[in-house]
Short mmCIF file of C-alpha atoms in Angstrom, two decimals:
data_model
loop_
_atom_site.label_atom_id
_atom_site.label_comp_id
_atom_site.label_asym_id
_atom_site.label_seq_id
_atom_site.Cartn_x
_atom_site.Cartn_y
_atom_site.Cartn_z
CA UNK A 1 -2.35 -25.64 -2.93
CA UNK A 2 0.24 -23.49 -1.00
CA UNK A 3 -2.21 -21.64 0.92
CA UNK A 4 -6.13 -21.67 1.73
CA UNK A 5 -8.00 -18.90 2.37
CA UNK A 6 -11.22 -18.42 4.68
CA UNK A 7 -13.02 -15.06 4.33
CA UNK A 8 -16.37 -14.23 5.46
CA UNK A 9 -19.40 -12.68 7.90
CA UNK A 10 -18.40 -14.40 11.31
CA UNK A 11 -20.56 -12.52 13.64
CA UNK A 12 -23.88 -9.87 13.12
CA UNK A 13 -24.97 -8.03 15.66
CA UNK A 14 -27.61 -5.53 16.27
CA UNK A 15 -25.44 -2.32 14.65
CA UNK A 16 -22.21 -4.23 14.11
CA UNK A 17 -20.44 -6.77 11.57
CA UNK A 18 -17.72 -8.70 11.87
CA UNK A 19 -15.63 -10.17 8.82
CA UNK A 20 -12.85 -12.91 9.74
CA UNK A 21 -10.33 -13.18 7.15
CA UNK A 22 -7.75 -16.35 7.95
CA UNK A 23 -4.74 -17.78 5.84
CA UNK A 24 -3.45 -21.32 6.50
CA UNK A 25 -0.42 -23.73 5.05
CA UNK A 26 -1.84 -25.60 2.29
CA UNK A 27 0.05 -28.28 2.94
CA UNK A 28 0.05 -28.48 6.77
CA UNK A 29 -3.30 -26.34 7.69
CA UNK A 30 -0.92 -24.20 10.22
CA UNK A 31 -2.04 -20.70 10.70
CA UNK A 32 -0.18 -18.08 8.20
CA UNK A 33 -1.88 -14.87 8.82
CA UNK A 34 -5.31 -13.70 10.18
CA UNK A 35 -7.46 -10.71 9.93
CA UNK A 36 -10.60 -9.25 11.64
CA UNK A 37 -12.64 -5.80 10.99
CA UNK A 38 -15.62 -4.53 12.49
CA UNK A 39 -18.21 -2.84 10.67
CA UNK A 40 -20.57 -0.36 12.39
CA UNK A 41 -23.93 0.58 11.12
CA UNK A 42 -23.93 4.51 11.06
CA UNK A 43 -26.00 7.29 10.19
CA UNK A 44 -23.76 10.48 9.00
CA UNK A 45 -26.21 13.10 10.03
CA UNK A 46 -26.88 12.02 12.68
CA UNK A 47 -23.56 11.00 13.95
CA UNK A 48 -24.88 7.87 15.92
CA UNK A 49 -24.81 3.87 15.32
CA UNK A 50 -27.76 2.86 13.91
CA UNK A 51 -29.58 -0.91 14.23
CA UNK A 52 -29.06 -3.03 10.84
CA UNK A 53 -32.41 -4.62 10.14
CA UNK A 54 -34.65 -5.31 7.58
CA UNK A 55 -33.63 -6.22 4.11
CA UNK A 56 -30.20 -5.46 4.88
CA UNK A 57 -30.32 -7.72 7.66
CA UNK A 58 -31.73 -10.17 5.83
CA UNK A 59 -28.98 -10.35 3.29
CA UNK A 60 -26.33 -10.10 5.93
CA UNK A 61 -27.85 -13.50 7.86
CA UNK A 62 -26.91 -14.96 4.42
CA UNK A 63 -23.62 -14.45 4.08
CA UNK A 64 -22.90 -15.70 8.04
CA UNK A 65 -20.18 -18.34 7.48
CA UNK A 66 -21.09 -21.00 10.44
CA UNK A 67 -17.95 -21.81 12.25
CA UNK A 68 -15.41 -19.32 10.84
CA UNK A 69 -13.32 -18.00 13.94
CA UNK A 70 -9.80 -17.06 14.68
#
């Protein structure tokens, strides 16, 4: 492969996500390119961060991807 690609949910905090995207070298594994966003939890009406829990935690938790950092 010429390149490998690691995308996912590295971190989840109380109102925030973070998604890690990272390209290597296929052939030598040496960092290419890498990529992080933040996601805020955020009510529009009331202009304010909100906490993410519940159900939507609980499908967040699932997609954590142990280990993923830049």
């Amino acid at each position: 492969d010429l390149l490998r690609i690691s995308s996912g949910l590295r971190a989840l905090g109380e109102k925030t996500t973070t998604w890690t995207h990272l390209l290597h070298d296929g052939v030598t594994g040496a960092p290419v390119a890498a990529a992080e966003a933040i996601g805020i939890g955020f009510d529009l009406k009331a202009r304010k961060a909100v906490v993410i829990d519940g159900d939507r935690r609980r499908v967040l938790e699932a997609l954590l991807v142990p280990g993923l950092s830049l």
